[in-house]
Tab-separated table of N, CA and C in Angstrom:
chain	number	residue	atom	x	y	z
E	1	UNK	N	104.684	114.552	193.558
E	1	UNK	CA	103.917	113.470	192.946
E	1	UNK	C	102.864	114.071	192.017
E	2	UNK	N	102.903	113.651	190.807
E	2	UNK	CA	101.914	113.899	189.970
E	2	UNK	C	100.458	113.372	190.134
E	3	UNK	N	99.548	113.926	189.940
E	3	UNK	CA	97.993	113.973	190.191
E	3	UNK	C	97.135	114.409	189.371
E	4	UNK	N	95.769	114.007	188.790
E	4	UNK	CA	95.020	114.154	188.222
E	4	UNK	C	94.493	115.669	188.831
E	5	UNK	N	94.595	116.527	187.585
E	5	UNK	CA	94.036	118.040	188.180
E	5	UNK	C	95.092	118.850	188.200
E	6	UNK	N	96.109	117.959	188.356
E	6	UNK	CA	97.683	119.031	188.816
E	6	UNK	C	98.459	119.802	187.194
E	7	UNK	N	98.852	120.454	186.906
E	7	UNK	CA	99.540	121.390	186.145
E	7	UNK	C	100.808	120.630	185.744
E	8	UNK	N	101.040	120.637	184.252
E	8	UNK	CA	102.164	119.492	184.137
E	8	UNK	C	103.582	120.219	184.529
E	9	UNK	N	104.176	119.962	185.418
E	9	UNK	CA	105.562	120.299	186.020
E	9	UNK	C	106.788	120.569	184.601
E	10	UNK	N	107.341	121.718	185.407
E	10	UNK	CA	108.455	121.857	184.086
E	10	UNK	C	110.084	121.332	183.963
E	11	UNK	N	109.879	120.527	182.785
E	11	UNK	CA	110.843	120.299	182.788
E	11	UNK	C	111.413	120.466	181.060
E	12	UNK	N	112.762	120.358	180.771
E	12	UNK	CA	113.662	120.522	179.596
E	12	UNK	C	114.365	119.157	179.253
E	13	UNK	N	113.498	118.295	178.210
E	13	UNK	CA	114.794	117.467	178.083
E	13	UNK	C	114.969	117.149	176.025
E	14	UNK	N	116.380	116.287	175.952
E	14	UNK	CA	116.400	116.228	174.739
E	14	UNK	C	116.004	115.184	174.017
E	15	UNK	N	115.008	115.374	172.805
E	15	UNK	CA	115.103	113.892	171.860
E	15	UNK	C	115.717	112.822	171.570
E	16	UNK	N	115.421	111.885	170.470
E	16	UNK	CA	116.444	111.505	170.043
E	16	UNK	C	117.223	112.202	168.939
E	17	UNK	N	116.504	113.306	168.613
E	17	UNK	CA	117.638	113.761	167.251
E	17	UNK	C	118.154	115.082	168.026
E	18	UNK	N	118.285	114.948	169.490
E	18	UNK	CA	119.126	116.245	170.391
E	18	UNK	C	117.969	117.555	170.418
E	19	UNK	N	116.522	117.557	169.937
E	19	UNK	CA	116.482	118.683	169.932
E	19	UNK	C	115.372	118.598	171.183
E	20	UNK	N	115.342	120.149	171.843
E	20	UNK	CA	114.931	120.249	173.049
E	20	UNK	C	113.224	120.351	172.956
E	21	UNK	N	112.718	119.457	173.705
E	21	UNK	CA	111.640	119.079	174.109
E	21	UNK	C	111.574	119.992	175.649
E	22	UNK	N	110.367	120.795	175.643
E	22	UNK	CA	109.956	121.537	177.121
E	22	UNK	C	108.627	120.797	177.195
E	23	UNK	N	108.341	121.351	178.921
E	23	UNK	CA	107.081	120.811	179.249
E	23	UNK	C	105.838	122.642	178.898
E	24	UNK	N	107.190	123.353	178.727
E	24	UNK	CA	106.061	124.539	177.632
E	24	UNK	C	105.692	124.220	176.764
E	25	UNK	N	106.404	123.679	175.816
E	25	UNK	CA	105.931	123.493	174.578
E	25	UNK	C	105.058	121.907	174.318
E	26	UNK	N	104.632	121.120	175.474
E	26	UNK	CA	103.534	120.529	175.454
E	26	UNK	C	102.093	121.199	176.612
E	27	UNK	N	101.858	122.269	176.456
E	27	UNK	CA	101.062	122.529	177.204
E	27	UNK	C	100.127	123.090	176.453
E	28	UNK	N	100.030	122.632	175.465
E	28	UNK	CA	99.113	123.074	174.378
E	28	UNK	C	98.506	121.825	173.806
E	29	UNK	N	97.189	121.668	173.578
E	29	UNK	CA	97.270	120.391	172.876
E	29	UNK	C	96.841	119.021	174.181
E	30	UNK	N	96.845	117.832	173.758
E	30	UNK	CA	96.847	116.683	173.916
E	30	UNK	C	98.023	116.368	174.080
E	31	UNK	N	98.964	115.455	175.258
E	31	UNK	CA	99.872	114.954	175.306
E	31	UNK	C	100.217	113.985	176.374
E	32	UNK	N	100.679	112.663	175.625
E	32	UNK	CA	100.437	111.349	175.916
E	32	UNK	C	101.823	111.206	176.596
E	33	UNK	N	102.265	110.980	177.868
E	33	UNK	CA	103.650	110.847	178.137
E	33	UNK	C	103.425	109.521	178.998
E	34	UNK	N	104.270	108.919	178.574
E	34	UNK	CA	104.573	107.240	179.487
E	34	UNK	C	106.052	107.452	179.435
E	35	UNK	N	106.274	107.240	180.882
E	35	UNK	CA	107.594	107.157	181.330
E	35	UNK	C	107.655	105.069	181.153
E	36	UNK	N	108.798	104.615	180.976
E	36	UNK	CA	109.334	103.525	180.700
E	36	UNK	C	110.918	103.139	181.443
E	37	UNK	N	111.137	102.037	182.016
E	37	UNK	CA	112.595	101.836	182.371
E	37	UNK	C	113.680	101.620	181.520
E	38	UNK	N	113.813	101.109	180.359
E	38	UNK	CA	114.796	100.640	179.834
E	38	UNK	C	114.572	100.676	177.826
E	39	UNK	N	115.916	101.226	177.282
E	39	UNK	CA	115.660	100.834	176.078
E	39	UNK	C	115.925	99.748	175.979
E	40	UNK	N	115.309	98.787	174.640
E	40	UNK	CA	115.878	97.371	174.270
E	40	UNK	C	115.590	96.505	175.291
E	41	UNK	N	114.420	96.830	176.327
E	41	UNK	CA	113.926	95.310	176.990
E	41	UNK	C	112.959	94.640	176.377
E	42	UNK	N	112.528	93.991	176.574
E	42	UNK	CA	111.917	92.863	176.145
E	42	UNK	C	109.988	93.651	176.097
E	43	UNK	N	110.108	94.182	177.754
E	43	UNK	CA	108.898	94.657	178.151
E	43	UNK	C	108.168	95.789	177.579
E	44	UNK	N	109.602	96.621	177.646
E	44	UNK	CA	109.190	97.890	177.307
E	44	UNK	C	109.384	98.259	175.508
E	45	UNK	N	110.156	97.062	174.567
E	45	UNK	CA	110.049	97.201	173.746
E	45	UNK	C	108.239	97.009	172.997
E	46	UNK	N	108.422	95.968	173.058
E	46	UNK	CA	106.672	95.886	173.244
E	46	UNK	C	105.531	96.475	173.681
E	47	UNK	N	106.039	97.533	174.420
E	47	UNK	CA	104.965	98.337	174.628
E	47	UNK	C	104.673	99.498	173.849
E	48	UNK	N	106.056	99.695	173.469
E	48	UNK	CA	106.101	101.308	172.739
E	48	UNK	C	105.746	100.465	170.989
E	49	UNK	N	106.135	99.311	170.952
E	49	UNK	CA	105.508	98.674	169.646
E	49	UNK	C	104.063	98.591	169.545
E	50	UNK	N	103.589	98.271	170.434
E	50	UNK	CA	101.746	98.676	170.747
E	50	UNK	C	101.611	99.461	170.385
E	51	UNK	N	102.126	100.969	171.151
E	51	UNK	CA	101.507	102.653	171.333
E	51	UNK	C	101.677	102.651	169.442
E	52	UNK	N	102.588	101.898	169.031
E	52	UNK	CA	103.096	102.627	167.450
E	52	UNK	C	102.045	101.733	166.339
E	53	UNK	N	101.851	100.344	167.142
E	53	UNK	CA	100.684	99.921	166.389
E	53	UNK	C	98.983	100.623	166.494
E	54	UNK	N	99.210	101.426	167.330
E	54	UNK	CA	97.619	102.210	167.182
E	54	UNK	C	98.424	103.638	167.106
E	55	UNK	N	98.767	103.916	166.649
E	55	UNK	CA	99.435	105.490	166.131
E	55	UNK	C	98.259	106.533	165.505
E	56	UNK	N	97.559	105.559	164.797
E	56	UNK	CA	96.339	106.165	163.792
E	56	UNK	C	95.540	106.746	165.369
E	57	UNK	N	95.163	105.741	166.077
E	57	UNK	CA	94.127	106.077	167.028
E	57	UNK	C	94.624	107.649	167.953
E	58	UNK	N	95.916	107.849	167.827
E	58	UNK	CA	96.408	108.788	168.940
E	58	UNK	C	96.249	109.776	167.671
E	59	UNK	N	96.564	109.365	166.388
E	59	UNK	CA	96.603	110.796	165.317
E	59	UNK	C	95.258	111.477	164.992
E	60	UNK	N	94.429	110.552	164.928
E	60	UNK	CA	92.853	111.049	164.416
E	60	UNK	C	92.715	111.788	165.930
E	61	UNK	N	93.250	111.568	167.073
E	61	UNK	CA	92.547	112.369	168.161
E	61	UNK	C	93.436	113.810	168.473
E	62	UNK	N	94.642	113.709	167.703
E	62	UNK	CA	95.612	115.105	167.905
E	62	UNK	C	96.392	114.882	169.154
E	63	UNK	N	96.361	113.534	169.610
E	63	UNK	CA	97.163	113.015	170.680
E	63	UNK	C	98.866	113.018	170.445
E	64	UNK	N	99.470	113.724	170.784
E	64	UNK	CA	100.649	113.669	170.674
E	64	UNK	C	101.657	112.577	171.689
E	65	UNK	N	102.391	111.780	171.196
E	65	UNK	CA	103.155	110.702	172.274
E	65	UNK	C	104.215	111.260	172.538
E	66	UNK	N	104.480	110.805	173.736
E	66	UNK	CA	106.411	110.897	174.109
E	66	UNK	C	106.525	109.924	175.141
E	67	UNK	N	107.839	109.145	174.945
E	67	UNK	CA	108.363	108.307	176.111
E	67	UNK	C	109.423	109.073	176.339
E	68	UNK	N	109.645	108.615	177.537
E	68	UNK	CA	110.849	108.995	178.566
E	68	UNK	C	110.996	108.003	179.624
E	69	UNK	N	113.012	107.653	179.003
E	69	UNK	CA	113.590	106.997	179.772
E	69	UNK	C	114.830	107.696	180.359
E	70	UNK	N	115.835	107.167	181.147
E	70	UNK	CA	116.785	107.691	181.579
E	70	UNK	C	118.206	107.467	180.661
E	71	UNK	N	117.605	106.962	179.484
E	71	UNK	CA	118.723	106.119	178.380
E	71	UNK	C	119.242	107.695	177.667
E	72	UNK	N	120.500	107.519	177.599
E	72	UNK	CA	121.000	108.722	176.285
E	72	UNK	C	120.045	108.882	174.958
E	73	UNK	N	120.022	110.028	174.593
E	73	UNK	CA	119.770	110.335	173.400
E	73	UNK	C	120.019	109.621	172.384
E	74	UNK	N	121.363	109.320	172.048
E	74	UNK	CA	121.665	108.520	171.183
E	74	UNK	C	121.287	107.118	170.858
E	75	UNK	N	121.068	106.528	172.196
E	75	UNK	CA	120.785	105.325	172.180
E	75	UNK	C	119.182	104.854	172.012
E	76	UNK	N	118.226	105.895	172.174
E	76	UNK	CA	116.893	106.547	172.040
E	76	UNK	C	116.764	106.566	170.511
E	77	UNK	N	117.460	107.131	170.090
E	77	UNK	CA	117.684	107.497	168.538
E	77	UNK	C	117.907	105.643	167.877
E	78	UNK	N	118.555	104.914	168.211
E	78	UNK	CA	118.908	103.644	167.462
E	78	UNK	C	117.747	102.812	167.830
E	79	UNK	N	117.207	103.017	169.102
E	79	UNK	CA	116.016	102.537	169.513
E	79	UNK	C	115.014	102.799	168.996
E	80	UNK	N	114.947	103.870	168.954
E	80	UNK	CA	113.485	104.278	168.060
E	80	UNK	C	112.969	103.799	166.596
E	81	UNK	N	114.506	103.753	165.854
E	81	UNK	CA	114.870	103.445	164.796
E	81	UNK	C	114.555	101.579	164.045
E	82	UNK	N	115.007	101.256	165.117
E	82	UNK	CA	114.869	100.154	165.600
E	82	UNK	C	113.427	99.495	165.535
E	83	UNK	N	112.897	100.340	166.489
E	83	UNK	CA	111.085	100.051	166.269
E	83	UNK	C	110.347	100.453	165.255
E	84	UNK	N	110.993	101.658	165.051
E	84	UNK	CA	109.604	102.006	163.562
E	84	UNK	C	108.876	103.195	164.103
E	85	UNK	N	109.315	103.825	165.300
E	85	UNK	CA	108.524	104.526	166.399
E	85	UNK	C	108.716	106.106	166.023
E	86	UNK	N	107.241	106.460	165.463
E	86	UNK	CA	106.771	107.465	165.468
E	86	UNK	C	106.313	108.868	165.763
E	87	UNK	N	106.711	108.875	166.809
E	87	UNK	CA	106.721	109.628	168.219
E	87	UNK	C	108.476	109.834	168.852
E	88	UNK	N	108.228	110.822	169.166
E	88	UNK	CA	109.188	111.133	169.893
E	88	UNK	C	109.715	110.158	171.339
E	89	UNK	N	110.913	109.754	171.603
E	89	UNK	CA	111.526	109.889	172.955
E	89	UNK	C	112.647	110.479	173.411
E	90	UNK	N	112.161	111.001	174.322
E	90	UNK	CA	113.112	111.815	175.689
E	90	UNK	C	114.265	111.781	176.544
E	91	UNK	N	115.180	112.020	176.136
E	91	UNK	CA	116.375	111.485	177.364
E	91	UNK	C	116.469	112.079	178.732
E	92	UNK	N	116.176	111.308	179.855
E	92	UNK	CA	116.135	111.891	181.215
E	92	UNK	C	117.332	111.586	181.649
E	93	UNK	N	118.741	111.953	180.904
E	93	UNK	CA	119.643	110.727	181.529
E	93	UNK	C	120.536	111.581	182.452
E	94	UNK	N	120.608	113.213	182.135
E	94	UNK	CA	121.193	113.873	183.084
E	94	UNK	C	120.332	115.379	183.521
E	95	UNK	N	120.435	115.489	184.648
E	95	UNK	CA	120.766	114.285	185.743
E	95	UNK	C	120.007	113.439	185.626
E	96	UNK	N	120.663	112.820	186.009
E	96	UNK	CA	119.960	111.143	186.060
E	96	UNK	C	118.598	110.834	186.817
E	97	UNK	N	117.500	110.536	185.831
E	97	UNK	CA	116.239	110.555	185.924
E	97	UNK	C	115.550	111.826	186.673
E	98	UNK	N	116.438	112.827	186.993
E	98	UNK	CA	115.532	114.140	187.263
E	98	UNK	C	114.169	114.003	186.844
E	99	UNK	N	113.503	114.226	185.983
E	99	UNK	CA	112.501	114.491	185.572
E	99	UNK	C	111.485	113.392	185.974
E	100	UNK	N	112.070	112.307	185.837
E	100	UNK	CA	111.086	110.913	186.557
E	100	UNK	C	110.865	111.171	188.144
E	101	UNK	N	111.840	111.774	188.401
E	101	UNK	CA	111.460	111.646	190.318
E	101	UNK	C	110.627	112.973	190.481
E	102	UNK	N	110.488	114.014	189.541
E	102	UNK	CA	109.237	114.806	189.604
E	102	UNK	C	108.146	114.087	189.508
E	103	UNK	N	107.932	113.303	188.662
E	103	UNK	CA	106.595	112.513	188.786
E	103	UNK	C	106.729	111.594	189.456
E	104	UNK	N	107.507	111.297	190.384
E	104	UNK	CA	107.481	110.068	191.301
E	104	UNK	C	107.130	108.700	190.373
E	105	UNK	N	108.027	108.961	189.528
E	105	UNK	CA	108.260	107.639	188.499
E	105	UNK	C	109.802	107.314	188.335
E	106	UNK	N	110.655	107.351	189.304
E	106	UNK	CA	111.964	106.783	189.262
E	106	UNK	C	112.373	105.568	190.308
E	107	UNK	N	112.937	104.309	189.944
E	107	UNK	CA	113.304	103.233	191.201
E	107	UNK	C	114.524	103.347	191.093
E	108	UNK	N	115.086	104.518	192.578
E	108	UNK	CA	116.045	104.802	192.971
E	108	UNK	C	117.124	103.633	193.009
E	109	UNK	N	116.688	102.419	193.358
E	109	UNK	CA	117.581	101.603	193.411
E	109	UNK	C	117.809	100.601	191.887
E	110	UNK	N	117.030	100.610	191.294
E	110	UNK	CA	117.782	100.110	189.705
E	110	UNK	C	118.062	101.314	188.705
E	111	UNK	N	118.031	102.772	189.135
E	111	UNK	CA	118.434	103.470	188.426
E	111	UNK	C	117.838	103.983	187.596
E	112	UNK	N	116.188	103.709	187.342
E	112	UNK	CA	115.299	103.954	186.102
E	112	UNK	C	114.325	104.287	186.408
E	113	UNK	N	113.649	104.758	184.952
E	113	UNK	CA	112.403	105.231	185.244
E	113	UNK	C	110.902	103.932	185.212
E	114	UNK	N	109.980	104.192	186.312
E	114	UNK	CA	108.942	103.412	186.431
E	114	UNK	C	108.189	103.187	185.190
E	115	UNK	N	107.113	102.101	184.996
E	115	UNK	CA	105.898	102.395	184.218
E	115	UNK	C	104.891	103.678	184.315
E	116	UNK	N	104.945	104.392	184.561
E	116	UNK	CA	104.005	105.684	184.772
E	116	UNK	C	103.545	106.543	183.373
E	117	UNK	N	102.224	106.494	183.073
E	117	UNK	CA	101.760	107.005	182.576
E	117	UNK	C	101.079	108.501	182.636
E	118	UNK	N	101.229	109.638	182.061
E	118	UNK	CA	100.276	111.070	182.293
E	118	UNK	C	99.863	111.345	180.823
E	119	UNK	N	98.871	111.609	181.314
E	119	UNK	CA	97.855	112.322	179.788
E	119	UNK	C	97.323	113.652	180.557
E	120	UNK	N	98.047	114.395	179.087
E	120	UNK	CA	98.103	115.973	179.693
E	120	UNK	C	97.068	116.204	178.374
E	121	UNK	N	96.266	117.367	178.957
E	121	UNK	CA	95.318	117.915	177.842
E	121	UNK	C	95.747	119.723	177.742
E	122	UNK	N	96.057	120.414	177.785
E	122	UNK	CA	96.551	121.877	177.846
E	122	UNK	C	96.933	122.246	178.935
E	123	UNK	N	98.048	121.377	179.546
E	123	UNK	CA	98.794	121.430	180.446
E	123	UNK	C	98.164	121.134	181.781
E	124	UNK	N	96.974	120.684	181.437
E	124	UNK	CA	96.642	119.924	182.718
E	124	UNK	C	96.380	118.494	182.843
E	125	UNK	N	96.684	118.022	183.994
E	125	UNK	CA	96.580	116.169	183.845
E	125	UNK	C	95.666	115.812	183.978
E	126	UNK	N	95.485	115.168	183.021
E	126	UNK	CA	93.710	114.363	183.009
E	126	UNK	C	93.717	113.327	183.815
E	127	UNK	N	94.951	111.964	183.545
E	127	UNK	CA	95.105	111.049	183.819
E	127	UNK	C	96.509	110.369	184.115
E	128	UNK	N	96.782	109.597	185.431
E	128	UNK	CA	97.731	109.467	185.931
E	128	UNK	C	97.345	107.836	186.014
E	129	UNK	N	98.331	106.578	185.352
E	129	UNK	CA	98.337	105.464	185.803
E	129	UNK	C	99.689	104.660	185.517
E	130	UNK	N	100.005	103.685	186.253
E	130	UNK	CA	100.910	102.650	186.177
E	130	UNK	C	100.736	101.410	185.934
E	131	UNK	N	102.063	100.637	185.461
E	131	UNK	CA	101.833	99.000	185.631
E	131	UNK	C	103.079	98.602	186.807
E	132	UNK	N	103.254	97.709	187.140
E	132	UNK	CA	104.778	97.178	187.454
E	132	UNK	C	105.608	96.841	186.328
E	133	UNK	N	106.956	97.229	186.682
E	133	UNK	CA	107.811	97.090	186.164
E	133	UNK	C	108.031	95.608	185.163
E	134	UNK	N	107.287	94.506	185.472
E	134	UNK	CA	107.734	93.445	184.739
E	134	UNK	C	105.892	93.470	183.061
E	135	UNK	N	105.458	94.349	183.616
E	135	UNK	CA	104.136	94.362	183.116
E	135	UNK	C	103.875	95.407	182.344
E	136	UNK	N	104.216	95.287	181.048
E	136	UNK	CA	103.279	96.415	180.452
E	136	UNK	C	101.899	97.476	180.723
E	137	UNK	N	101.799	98.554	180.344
E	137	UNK	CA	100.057	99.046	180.301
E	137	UNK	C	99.484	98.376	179.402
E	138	UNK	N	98.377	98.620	179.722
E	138	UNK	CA	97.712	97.979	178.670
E	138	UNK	C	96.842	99.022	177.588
E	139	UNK	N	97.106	98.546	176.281
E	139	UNK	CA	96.228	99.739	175.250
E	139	UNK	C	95.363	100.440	175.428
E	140	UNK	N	94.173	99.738	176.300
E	140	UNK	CA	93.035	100.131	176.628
E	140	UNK	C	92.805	100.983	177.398
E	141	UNK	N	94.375	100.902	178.185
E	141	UNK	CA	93.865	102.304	179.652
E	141	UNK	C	94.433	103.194	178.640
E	142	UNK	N	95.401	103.200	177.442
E	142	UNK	CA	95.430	104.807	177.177
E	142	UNK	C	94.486	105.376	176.295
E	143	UNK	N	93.790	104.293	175.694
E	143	UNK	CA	92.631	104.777	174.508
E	143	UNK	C	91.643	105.375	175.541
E	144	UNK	N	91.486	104.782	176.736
E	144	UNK	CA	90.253	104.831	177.706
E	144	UNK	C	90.372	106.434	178.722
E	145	UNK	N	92.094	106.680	178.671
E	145	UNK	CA	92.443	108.057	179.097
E	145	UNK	C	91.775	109.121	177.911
E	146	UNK	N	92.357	108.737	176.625
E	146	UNK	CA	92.122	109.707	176.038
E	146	UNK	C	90.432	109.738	175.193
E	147	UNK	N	89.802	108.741	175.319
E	147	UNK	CA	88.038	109.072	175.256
E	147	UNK	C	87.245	109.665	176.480
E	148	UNK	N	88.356	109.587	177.789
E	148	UNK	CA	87.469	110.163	178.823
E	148	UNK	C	87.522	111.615	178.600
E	149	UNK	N	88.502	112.277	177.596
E	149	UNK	CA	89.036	113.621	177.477
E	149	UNK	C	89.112	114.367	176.848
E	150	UNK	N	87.777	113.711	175.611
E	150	UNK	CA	87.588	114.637	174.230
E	150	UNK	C	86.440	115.417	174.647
């Protein structure tokens, strides 16, 4: 289970344009990771349309984004495309949600990854929060993660 204080866990996964994303190569820096269940829902489209409507706010701070779902690459890629989305997302899809059940952000029984949020600052976690699954985060807890952390 991931924790405020804890060292961001390693993992390897791929974009949407296939290329490999490590949890080395965010351990530098500011980095905004919200895990999400599903491409093309309703919920979670809207949320990552938020994160992309304050994009400026994460860029002026050197905040780097990434989502991660358990959806293919490819389908990440039409999705993204789709939104307008600026930022990278992650395919956790094999194995299947590996990387979510490191952070104890996977519901074993629908197959996906939770709402779970981590804000990593040079590989350490500043901030760990969730919503339920039918509920978005809200803007404010990630602007409010990342002013507690400049």
């Amino acid at each position: 289970m991931i924790q405020t204080g804890s060292r961001l866990f390693d993992f390897s996964l791929e974009n949407q344009y296939g290329e490999t994303i490590t949890s080395t190569g965010l351990s530098n820096g500011r980095v905004l990771v919200v895990f999400y269940p599903w491409a093309f829902s309703r919920v979670c489209g809207s949320e990552l349309a938020t994160l992309q409507e304050h994009h400026e706010f994460f860029a002026q701070r050197q905040v780097r984004v990434i989502g991660i779902s358990v959806d293919h690459k490819f389908t990440l890629r039409n999705y993204a495309e789709s939104l307008g989305l600026d930022f990278e997302l992650l395919a956790d899809f094999w194995p299947h949600g590996a990387v979510a059940q490191q952070a104890d952000a996977f519901d074993s029984e629908r197959g996906v990854a939770t709402r779970l949020s981590i804000y990593v600052v040079d590989g350490q976690v500043r901030d760990v929060f969730r919503s339920e699954m039918t509920q978005p985060r809200k803007i404010e807890d990630y602007q409010a993660a990342v002013e507690r952390s400049l």
